[in-house]
Short mmCIF file of C-alpha atoms in Angstrom, two decimals:
data_model
loop_
_atom_site.label_atom_id
_atom_site.label_comp_id
_atom_site.label_asym_id
_atom_site.label_seq_id
_atom_site.Cartn_x
_atom_site.Cartn_y
_atom_site.Cartn_z
CA MET A 11 8.65 14.90 -31.68
CA SER A 12 11.47 17.11 -32.97
CA THR A 13 14.63 15.82 -34.62
CA LEU A 14 16.71 16.71 -31.54
CA GLU A 15 14.40 14.80 -29.22
CA ARG A 16 14.41 11.77 -31.51
CA ALA A 17 18.21 11.82 -31.60
CA ARG A 18 18.33 12.10 -27.80
CA CYS A 19 15.97 9.14 -27.35
CA GLY A 20 18.04 7.12 -29.81
CA LEU A 21 21.25 7.82 -27.89
CA ARG A 22 19.60 6.85 -24.59
CA ALA A 23 18.45 3.60 -26.14
CA HIS A 24 22.03 2.88 -27.30
CA PRO A 25 24.40 3.95 -24.47
CA LEU A 26 27.49 2.64 -26.28
CA ALA A 27 26.81 4.99 -29.19
CA LEU A 28 26.37 7.86 -26.72
CA ASP A 29 29.69 7.05 -25.07
CA ALA A 30 31.36 6.88 -28.48
CA ALA A 31 29.99 10.34 -29.31
CA ILE A 32 31.25 11.70 -25.98
CA ALA A 33 34.67 10.12 -26.57
CA ALA A 34 34.84 11.70 -30.02
CA GLY A 35 33.97 15.10 -28.55
CA VAL A 36 36.65 14.75 -25.87
CA LEU A 37 39.21 13.76 -28.53
CA VAL A 38 38.36 16.83 -30.60
CA CYS A 39 38.74 19.07 -27.55
CA MET A 40 42.10 17.52 -26.60
CA VAL A 41 43.49 17.77 -30.12
CA ALA A 42 42.30 21.37 -30.46
CA GLY A 43 43.88 22.23 -27.11
CA SER A 44 47.17 20.63 -28.08
CA PHE A 45 47.59 23.08 -30.98
CA VAL A 46 47.39 26.10 -28.69
CA VAL A 47 50.12 27.17 -26.24
CA PRO A 48 50.18 30.21 -23.95
CA ARG A 49 53.36 32.27 -24.18
CA GLY A 50 54.49 35.85 -23.98
CA GLU A 51 56.51 38.06 -21.71
CA ASN A 52 53.83 40.65 -20.90
CA GLY A 53 50.69 38.70 -20.13
CA VAL A 54 49.25 35.75 -21.92
CA THR A 55 49.20 35.56 -25.69
CA TRP A 56 48.34 32.59 -27.86
CA GLY A 57 50.31 30.98 -30.60
CA VAL A 58 49.95 27.84 -32.69
CA ARG A 59 52.18 24.78 -32.29
CA THR A 60 52.27 21.25 -33.64
CA PRO A 61 51.72 18.48 -31.03
CA ASP A 62 54.14 15.59 -30.70
CA PRO A 63 53.15 12.27 -32.33
CA LEU A 64 53.33 10.54 -28.92
CA SER A 65 50.87 13.08 -27.51
CA LEU A 66 48.45 12.37 -30.38
CA VAL A 67 48.72 8.64 -29.68
CA LEU A 68 48.10 9.17 -25.96
CA MET A 69 45.09 11.41 -26.65
CA THR A 70 43.66 8.79 -29.00
CA LEU A 71 44.13 6.00 -26.45
CA GLY A 72 42.52 8.07 -23.68
CA ALA A 73 39.51 8.98 -25.86
CA ALA A 74 39.10 5.37 -27.09
CA ALA A 75 39.02 4.13 -23.51
CA LEU A 76 36.08 6.48 -22.76
CA VAL A 77 33.89 4.45 -25.12
CA PHE A 78 33.75 1.74 -22.43
CA ARG A 79 33.38 4.08 -19.44
CA ARG A 80 29.95 2.68 -18.41
CA ARG A 81 30.96 -0.99 -18.65
CA ALA A 82 34.25 -0.75 -16.74
CA SER A 83 34.50 2.70 -15.24
CA LYS A 84 37.38 1.96 -12.86
CA THR A 85 39.44 0.26 -15.55
CA VAL A 86 38.87 3.18 -17.91
CA LEU A 87 39.98 5.56 -15.13
CA ALA A 88 43.16 3.54 -14.67
CA VAL A 89 43.91 3.63 -18.42
CA THR A 90 43.23 7.36 -18.83
CA GLY A 91 45.19 8.13 -15.67
CA THR A 92 48.16 6.17 -16.99
CA VAL A 93 48.26 7.94 -20.35
CA SER A 94 47.91 11.26 -18.50
CA VAL A 95 50.93 10.48 -16.29
CA ILE A 96 52.97 9.49 -19.38
CA GLU A 97 52.05 12.79 -21.02
CA PHE A 98 53.10 14.74 -17.92
CA PHE A 99 56.61 13.25 -18.09
CA THR A 100 57.10 13.20 -21.88
CA GLY A 101 55.14 16.15 -23.24
CA ASP A 102 56.91 19.47 -23.59
CA PRO A 103 54.81 21.43 -24.00
CA ARG A 104 52.06 19.19 -22.66
CA ALA A 105 48.86 18.23 -24.46
CA PRO A 106 45.60 18.18 -22.44
CA VAL A 107 45.49 14.37 -22.18
CA ALA A 108 44.31 14.68 -18.55
CA MET A 109 40.88 15.75 -19.87
CA SER A 110 40.08 12.08 -20.55
CA ALA A 111 41.03 11.19 -16.94
CA VAL A 112 38.70 13.93 -15.63
CA VAL A 113 35.79 12.51 -17.64
CA ALA A 114 36.58 8.97 -16.44
CA LEU A 115 36.74 10.18 -12.80
CA TYR A 116 33.36 11.86 -13.25
CA THR A 117 31.92 8.56 -14.50
CA VAL A 118 33.29 6.61 -11.52
CA ALA A 119 31.90 9.18 -9.07
CA SER A 120 28.45 9.15 -10.70
CA ARG A 121 28.17 5.35 -10.65
CA THR A 122 29.56 4.42 -7.20
CA ASP A 123 28.86 5.35 -3.59
CA ARG A 124 30.25 8.41 -1.85
CA THR A 125 32.90 6.51 0.11
CA THR A 126 34.33 5.00 -3.06
CA THR A 127 34.20 8.41 -4.75
CA TRP A 128 36.22 10.03 -1.96
CA ARG A 129 38.78 7.23 -1.92
CA ILE A 130 39.29 6.99 -5.69
CA GLY A 131 38.97 10.75 -6.19
CA LEU A 132 41.67 11.58 -3.63
CA LEU A 133 43.96 8.91 -5.09
CA THR A 134 43.48 10.20 -8.65
CA MET A 135 43.97 13.84 -7.64
CA THR A 136 47.13 12.98 -5.70
CA VAL A 137 48.70 10.85 -8.45
CA LEU A 138 47.93 13.22 -11.33
CA THR A 139 48.88 16.37 -9.42
CA ALA A 140 52.14 14.82 -8.18
CA ALA A 141 52.98 13.61 -11.69
CA ALA A 142 52.26 17.06 -13.12
CA MET A 143 54.48 18.76 -10.50
CA LEU A 144 57.37 16.29 -10.80
CA GLY A 145 57.34 15.79 -14.57
CA GLY A 146 58.29 18.24 -17.30
CA SER A 147 60.26 21.46 -17.18
CA LEU A 148 57.61 23.61 -15.42
CA PRO A 149 58.03 24.53 -11.73
CA TRP A 150 55.84 22.66 -9.29
CA TYR A 151 53.78 25.76 -8.52
CA ALA A 152 52.96 26.43 -12.17
CA GLN A 153 49.37 27.28 -13.02
CA GLU A 154 49.00 24.22 -15.25
CA ASN A 155 49.94 21.89 -12.36
CA LEU A 156 47.44 23.53 -10.01
CA GLY A 157 44.85 23.32 -12.79
CA VAL A 158 45.19 19.52 -12.77
CA LEU A 159 44.26 19.51 -9.07
CA ALA A 160 41.26 21.77 -9.67
CA TRP A 161 39.88 19.88 -12.68
CA THR A 162 40.12 16.44 -11.05
CA GLY A 163 38.34 17.82 -7.97
CA ILE A 164 35.60 19.29 -10.16
CA GLY A 165 35.15 15.98 -11.97
CA ALA A 166 34.76 13.99 -8.73
CA THR A 167 32.41 16.59 -7.19
CA ALA A 168 30.22 16.83 -10.28
CA GLY A 169 29.93 13.04 -10.53
CA ASP A 170 28.95 12.74 -6.87
CA ALA A 171 26.32 15.47 -7.29
CA VAL A 172 24.82 13.69 -10.30
CA ARG A 173 24.76 10.40 -8.39
CA SER A 174 23.02 12.06 -5.42
CA ARG A 175 20.40 13.67 -7.63
CA ARG A 176 19.78 10.38 -9.42
CA ALA A 177 19.32 8.64 -6.05
CA VAL A 178 16.84 11.31 -4.89
CA VAL A 179 14.81 11.01 -8.10
CA GLN A 180 14.80 7.22 -7.79
CA ALA A 181 13.67 7.42 -4.16
CA ILE A 182 10.84 9.79 -5.11
CA ARG A 183 9.77 7.46 -7.89
CA GLU A 184 9.83 4.44 -5.57
CA ARG A 185 7.80 6.28 -2.95
CA ALA A 186 5.23 7.23 -5.57
CA GLU A 187 5.01 3.64 -6.81
CA ARG A 188 4.76 2.34 -3.25
CA ALA A 189 2.01 4.87 -2.46
CA GLU A 190 0.14 3.78 -5.58
CA ARG A 191 0.41 0.13 -4.57
CA THR A 192 -0.73 1.00 -1.06
CA ARG A 193 -3.79 2.83 -2.40
CA GLU A 194 -4.67 -0.13 -4.60
CA GLU A 195 -4.25 -2.58 -1.71
CA GLU A 196 -6.35 -0.35 0.56
CA ALA A 197 -9.07 -0.17 -2.09
CA ARG A 198 -9.06 -3.96 -2.47
CA ARG A 199 -9.18 -4.39 1.31
CA ARG A 200 -12.15 -2.04 1.62
CA VAL A 201 -13.96 -3.85 -1.17
CA ALA A 202 -13.35 -7.20 0.56
CA GLU A 203 -14.58 -5.84 3.89
CA GLU A 204 -17.70 -4.40 2.28
CA ARG A 205 -18.43 -7.70 0.55
CA LEU A 206 -18.03 -9.53 3.83
CA ARG A 207 -20.33 -7.11 5.63
CA ILE A 208 -23.03 -7.39 2.96
CA ALA A 209 -22.68 -11.20 2.99
CA ARG A 210 -23.24 -11.20 6.76
CA ASP A 211 -26.32 -9.01 6.43
CA LEU A 212 -27.77 -11.21 3.70
CA HIS A 213 -27.09 -14.34 5.74
CA ASP A 214 -28.75 -12.90 8.85
CA VAL A 215 -31.80 -11.66 6.97
CA VAL A 216 -32.35 -14.78 4.90
CA ALA A 217 -31.65 -17.26 7.70
CA HIS A 218 -33.96 -15.51 10.14
CA HIS A 219 -36.97 -14.92 7.93
CA ILE A 220 -36.77 -18.15 5.97
CA ALA A 221 -36.64 -20.08 9.26
CA LEU A 222 -39.80 -18.29 10.39
CA VAL A 223 -41.51 -18.92 7.07
CA ASN A 224 -40.57 -22.59 7.28
CA VAL A 225 -42.00 -22.99 10.78
CA GLN A 226 -45.23 -21.13 10.04
CA ALA A 227 -45.72 -22.99 6.76
CA GLY A 228 -45.30 -26.28 8.64
CA VAL A 229 -47.90 -25.19 11.21
CA ALA A 230 -50.32 -24.17 8.46
CA ALA A 231 -49.92 -27.48 6.66
CA HIS A 232 -50.45 -29.41 9.91
CA VAL A 233 -53.68 -27.66 10.97
CA MET A 234 -55.09 -26.82 7.53
CA ASP A 235 -57.86 -29.44 7.66
CA LYS A 236 -58.79 -29.43 11.35
CA ARG A 237 -58.27 -25.78 12.34
CA PRO A 238 -58.44 -23.53 9.27
CA ASP A 239 -58.53 -20.36 11.41
CA GLN A 240 -55.15 -21.22 12.95
CA ALA A 241 -53.80 -22.11 9.49
CA LYS A 242 -54.98 -18.74 8.22
CA GLU A 243 -53.18 -17.00 11.09
CA ALA A 244 -50.00 -18.98 10.36
CA LEU A 245 -50.15 -18.00 6.69
CA ALA A 246 -50.56 -14.37 7.71
CA HIS A 247 -47.34 -14.67 9.73
CA VAL A 248 -45.67 -16.22 6.67
CA ARG A 249 -46.75 -13.25 4.59
CA GLU A 250 -45.51 -10.78 7.18
CA ALA A 251 -42.14 -12.54 7.54
CA SER A 252 -41.64 -12.70 3.78
CA ARG A 253 -42.50 -9.00 3.44
CA SER A 254 -39.98 -8.12 6.16
CA ALA A 255 -37.37 -10.27 4.44
CA LEU A 256 -37.95 -8.49 1.12
CA ASP A 257 -37.74 -5.07 2.77
CA GLU A 258 -34.41 -5.87 4.46
CA LEU A 259 -33.01 -7.49 1.32
CA ARG A 260 -33.98 -4.41 -0.67
CA ALA A 261 -32.24 -2.15 1.86
CA THR A 262 -29.09 -4.31 1.83
CA VAL A 263 -28.86 -4.71 -1.91
CA GLY A 264 -29.52 -1.00 -2.30
CA LEU A 265 -26.05 -0.38 -0.89
CA LEU A 266 -24.60 -1.90 -4.06
CA ARG A 267 -26.17 0.67 -6.35
CA GLN A 268 -23.93 3.10 -8.16
CA THR A 269 -24.34 6.82 -8.72
CA GLY A 270 -27.15 7.47 -11.16
CA ASP A 271 -29.11 4.35 -10.22
CA PRO A 272 -32.64 4.65 -8.84
CA GLU A 273 -32.79 6.12 -5.36
CA ALA A 274 -31.78 3.68 -2.63
CA PRO A 275 -34.04 3.10 0.38
CA THR A 276 -33.65 5.66 3.16
CA GLU A 277 -34.89 3.42 5.98
CA PRO A 278 -32.28 3.28 8.78
CA ALA A 279 -30.50 0.04 9.56
CA PRO A 280 -32.16 -2.06 12.26
CA GLY A 281 -30.99 -1.72 15.84
CA LEU A 282 -31.96 -2.54 19.40
CA SER A 283 -34.87 -0.11 19.12
CA ARG A 284 -36.57 -2.81 17.01
CA LEU A 285 -35.74 -5.61 19.44
CA GLN A 286 -39.37 -6.09 20.53
CA ASP A 287 -40.49 -6.37 16.89
CA LEU A 288 -37.80 -8.97 16.28
CA VAL A 289 -38.77 -10.99 19.36
CA GLY A 290 -42.42 -10.71 18.32
CA THR A 291 -41.74 -12.56 15.08
CA PHE A 292 -40.39 -15.50 17.06
CA ARG A 293 -43.25 -15.42 19.54
CA ASN A 294 -45.72 -15.49 16.65
CA ALA A 295 -43.96 -18.64 15.48
CA GLY A 296 -44.75 -20.31 18.82
CA PHE A 297 -41.42 -19.86 20.62
CA LEU A 298 -41.22 -18.59 24.15
CA VAL A 299 -38.78 -15.69 24.32
CA GLU A 300 -38.20 -13.43 27.32
CA VAL A 301 -36.43 -10.08 27.11
CA ALA A 302 -34.68 -8.19 29.88
CA ARG A 303 -33.07 -4.81 29.22
CA ALA A 304 -30.95 -2.74 31.56
CA ASP A 305 -29.08 -0.53 29.10
CA HIS A 306 -30.74 2.67 30.45
CA GLY A 307 -31.51 4.06 27.01
CA THR A 308 -27.87 3.98 25.88
CA ASP A 309 -27.37 5.61 22.50
CA LEU A 310 -25.11 3.20 20.61
CA PRO A 311 -23.10 3.95 17.47
CA ALA A 312 -24.81 2.72 14.33
CA ALA A 313 -22.32 -0.11 13.74
CA VAL A 314 -22.59 -1.38 17.34
CA ASP A 315 -26.38 -1.05 17.34
CA LEU A 316 -26.65 -3.06 14.12
CA ALA A 317 -24.19 -5.68 15.42
CA ALA A 318 -26.22 -6.15 18.64
CA TYR A 319 -29.45 -6.53 16.67
CA ARG A 320 -27.94 -9.06 14.26
CA ILE A 321 -26.42 -11.07 17.11
CA VAL A 322 -29.82 -11.43 18.82
CA GLN A 323 -31.45 -12.23 15.48
CA GLU A 324 -28.92 -14.93 14.56
CA ALA A 325 -28.87 -16.42 18.06
CA LEU A 326 -32.67 -16.73 18.20
CA THR A 327 -32.68 -18.17 14.68
CA ASN A 328 -30.20 -20.81 15.84
CA VAL A 329 -32.41 -21.56 18.83
CA GLN A 330 -35.34 -22.02 16.50
CA LYS A 331 -33.43 -24.32 14.16
CA HIS A 332 -31.41 -26.39 16.62
CA ALA A 333 -32.86 -26.28 20.14
CA GLY A 334 -36.20 -28.00 19.56
CA THR A 335 -39.79 -26.80 19.56
CA ASP A 336 -40.12 -26.71 23.34
CA ALA A 337 -37.05 -24.58 23.93
CA LYS A 338 -37.20 -21.36 25.85
CA ALA A 339 -34.92 -18.42 25.07
CA GLU A 340 -33.84 -15.49 27.22
CA VAL A 341 -32.44 -12.26 25.80
CA SER A 342 -30.72 -9.69 27.99
CA VAL A 343 -29.14 -6.36 27.10
CA VAL A 344 -27.18 -4.79 29.96
CA ARG A 345 -24.99 -1.68 30.14
CA ILE A 346 -21.86 -2.37 32.23
CA GLY A 347 -19.37 0.48 32.33
CA PRO A 348 -18.11 1.36 28.85
CA ASN A 349 -19.69 -1.75 27.30
CA VAL A 350 -23.05 -3.19 26.44
CA GLU A 351 -23.37 -6.93 27.04
CA VAL A 352 -25.83 -8.89 24.93
CA THR A 353 -26.68 -12.42 26.09
CA VAL A 354 -28.95 -15.01 24.51
CA LEU A 355 -29.61 -18.23 26.46
CA ASP A 356 -31.74 -21.24 25.65
CA ASP A 357 -32.55 -24.47 27.43
CA GLY A 358 -32.93 -26.57 24.30
CA ALA A 359 -31.88 -30.19 24.51
CA GLY A 360 -32.38 -31.30 20.94
CA ALA A 361 -30.13 -33.82 19.25
CA ASP A 362 -28.31 -31.05 17.40
CA ALA A 363 -28.67 -28.39 20.01
CA GLU A 364 -25.30 -26.81 19.30
CA PRO A 365 -25.62 -24.17 16.56
CA GLY A 366 -23.24 -24.56 13.69
CA ALA A 367 -23.35 -28.34 13.78
CA GLY A 368 -24.82 -28.33 10.31
CA GLY A 369 -21.93 -26.43 8.79
CA GLY A 370 -23.59 -22.97 8.73
CA HIS A 371 -21.88 -19.62 9.07
CA GLY A 372 -24.03 -18.12 11.84
CA LEU A 373 -21.49 -18.21 14.65
CA LEU A 374 -18.70 -17.13 12.31
CA GLY A 375 -20.76 -14.16 11.12
CA MET A 376 -21.53 -13.12 14.69
CA ARG A 377 -17.87 -13.32 15.64
CA GLU A 378 -16.86 -11.22 12.63
CA ARG A 379 -19.44 -8.59 13.48
CA VAL A 380 -18.30 -8.34 17.09
CA THR A 381 -14.61 -8.20 16.10
CA ALA A 382 -15.33 -5.48 13.53
CA VAL A 383 -16.62 -3.10 16.25
CA GLY A 384 -13.86 -4.00 18.74
CA GLY A 385 -15.85 -6.33 21.00
CA THR A 386 -15.59 -9.94 22.12
CA LEU A 387 -17.91 -12.91 21.64
CA THR A 388 -18.22 -16.06 23.73
CA THR A 389 -20.37 -19.01 22.63
CA GLY A 390 -20.77 -22.54 23.89
CA PRO A 391 -23.07 -25.13 25.50
CA ARG A 392 -24.53 -24.47 28.92
CA TYR A 393 -24.18 -26.79 31.86
CA GLY A 394 -27.33 -28.92 32.03
CA GLY A 395 -28.30 -28.33 28.39
CA GLY A 396 -28.85 -25.47 26.04
CA PHE A 397 -26.57 -22.93 24.49
CA ARG A 398 -25.20 -19.51 25.42
CA VAL A 399 -24.21 -16.56 23.24
CA HIS A 400 -22.54 -13.66 25.07
CA ALA A 401 -21.25 -10.53 23.30
CA ILE A 402 -19.45 -7.56 24.87
CA LEU A 403 -19.73 -4.50 22.66
CA PRO A 404 -18.08 -1.11 23.29
CA VAL A 405 -20.45 1.81 23.67
CA LYS A 406 -17.94 4.06 21.89
CA THR A 407 -16.03 2.65 18.94
CA ARG A 408 -12.53 3.81 18.06
CA THR A 409 -13.75 6.10 15.31
CA THR A 410 -16.32 7.85 17.50
CA ALA A 411 -13.99 8.33 20.42
CA GLN A 412 -11.00 9.39 18.41
CA GLY A 413 -11.69 13.10 18.48
CA GLU A 414 -12.60 13.25 22.18
CA PRO A 415 -10.10 14.07 24.94
CA ALA A 416 -8.63 11.14 26.78
#
């Protein structure tokens, strides 16, 4: 950092010292101007004169007031304007005391709003110009009197321009900071949504397959001594369910890998195309499940297809856990207009037939999935016993339909 830059940073850190330096510079300019007077019959020539002691006092007072121009800008303007008016009436020839009033007017204009600038600027211009025209021995139309009007106008205009530029820069900075905060909030929101989605997937996978493993293990333990062939078949189902659970967990956790990690699995996410395989795992566990489809081969978006699959999976898992061993489940997938309706019914009448009674998150996860794709979910007990899960899912989500004509 150069010496000039260090000095500039030091003055910015100490505004009073900067104002004192400006006041000293203004005083030097006023004193230097007071020693020079234009005169001559043929054009303008310059001669040297000695200023009056009163003019030197007024110049010193005006410059000293500028030291406090940031703290009390309007008061400083009043003081400098007063000493300028006194000089207009007493100085002959006049000293440039009005220079301090111009600097003070610039400060007021740069630190207030435009309305205040216009009001105070017009008042200052009127008072100083009128005092210059009425005071002294010069005629009212003299060039020095008109110069007072011009310089006060320049001071007010320059201050207003600086204030406007400062406001624009501040607005740009605030917009940039707000955009940065918005990006950070959006990133946090996306992370939270992704965590929630992965948590739902893990819950669905673990709840479904562990429930199957539990049932089949119970069957194997019950018939191990009397019917070893049936126990062997049940253990085979346990092995198959655990392998499926590991494969789905591997696919889900693979989404968390970063760039440079080992290659993630490329197997597509499950959908309604694997509905028969899903129902088969429940049938192998001894549950009676019927499936009816009337979706006419509808090609669903990936998010909707996954949501429909997970809803059936979670609903059948709840039937298995809560509806009793003799319960019967019915699954239907129907295309109705722009929606696909997925319904899972059971006739279970167990003591805790209503899913979610044990404090699980199955129904909450289903509702979040349906809401995420823009659908609706209805759940509740059926008249005469059992439970009903009904989801209405849009065939086209907002993102897929956004680029198509209305």
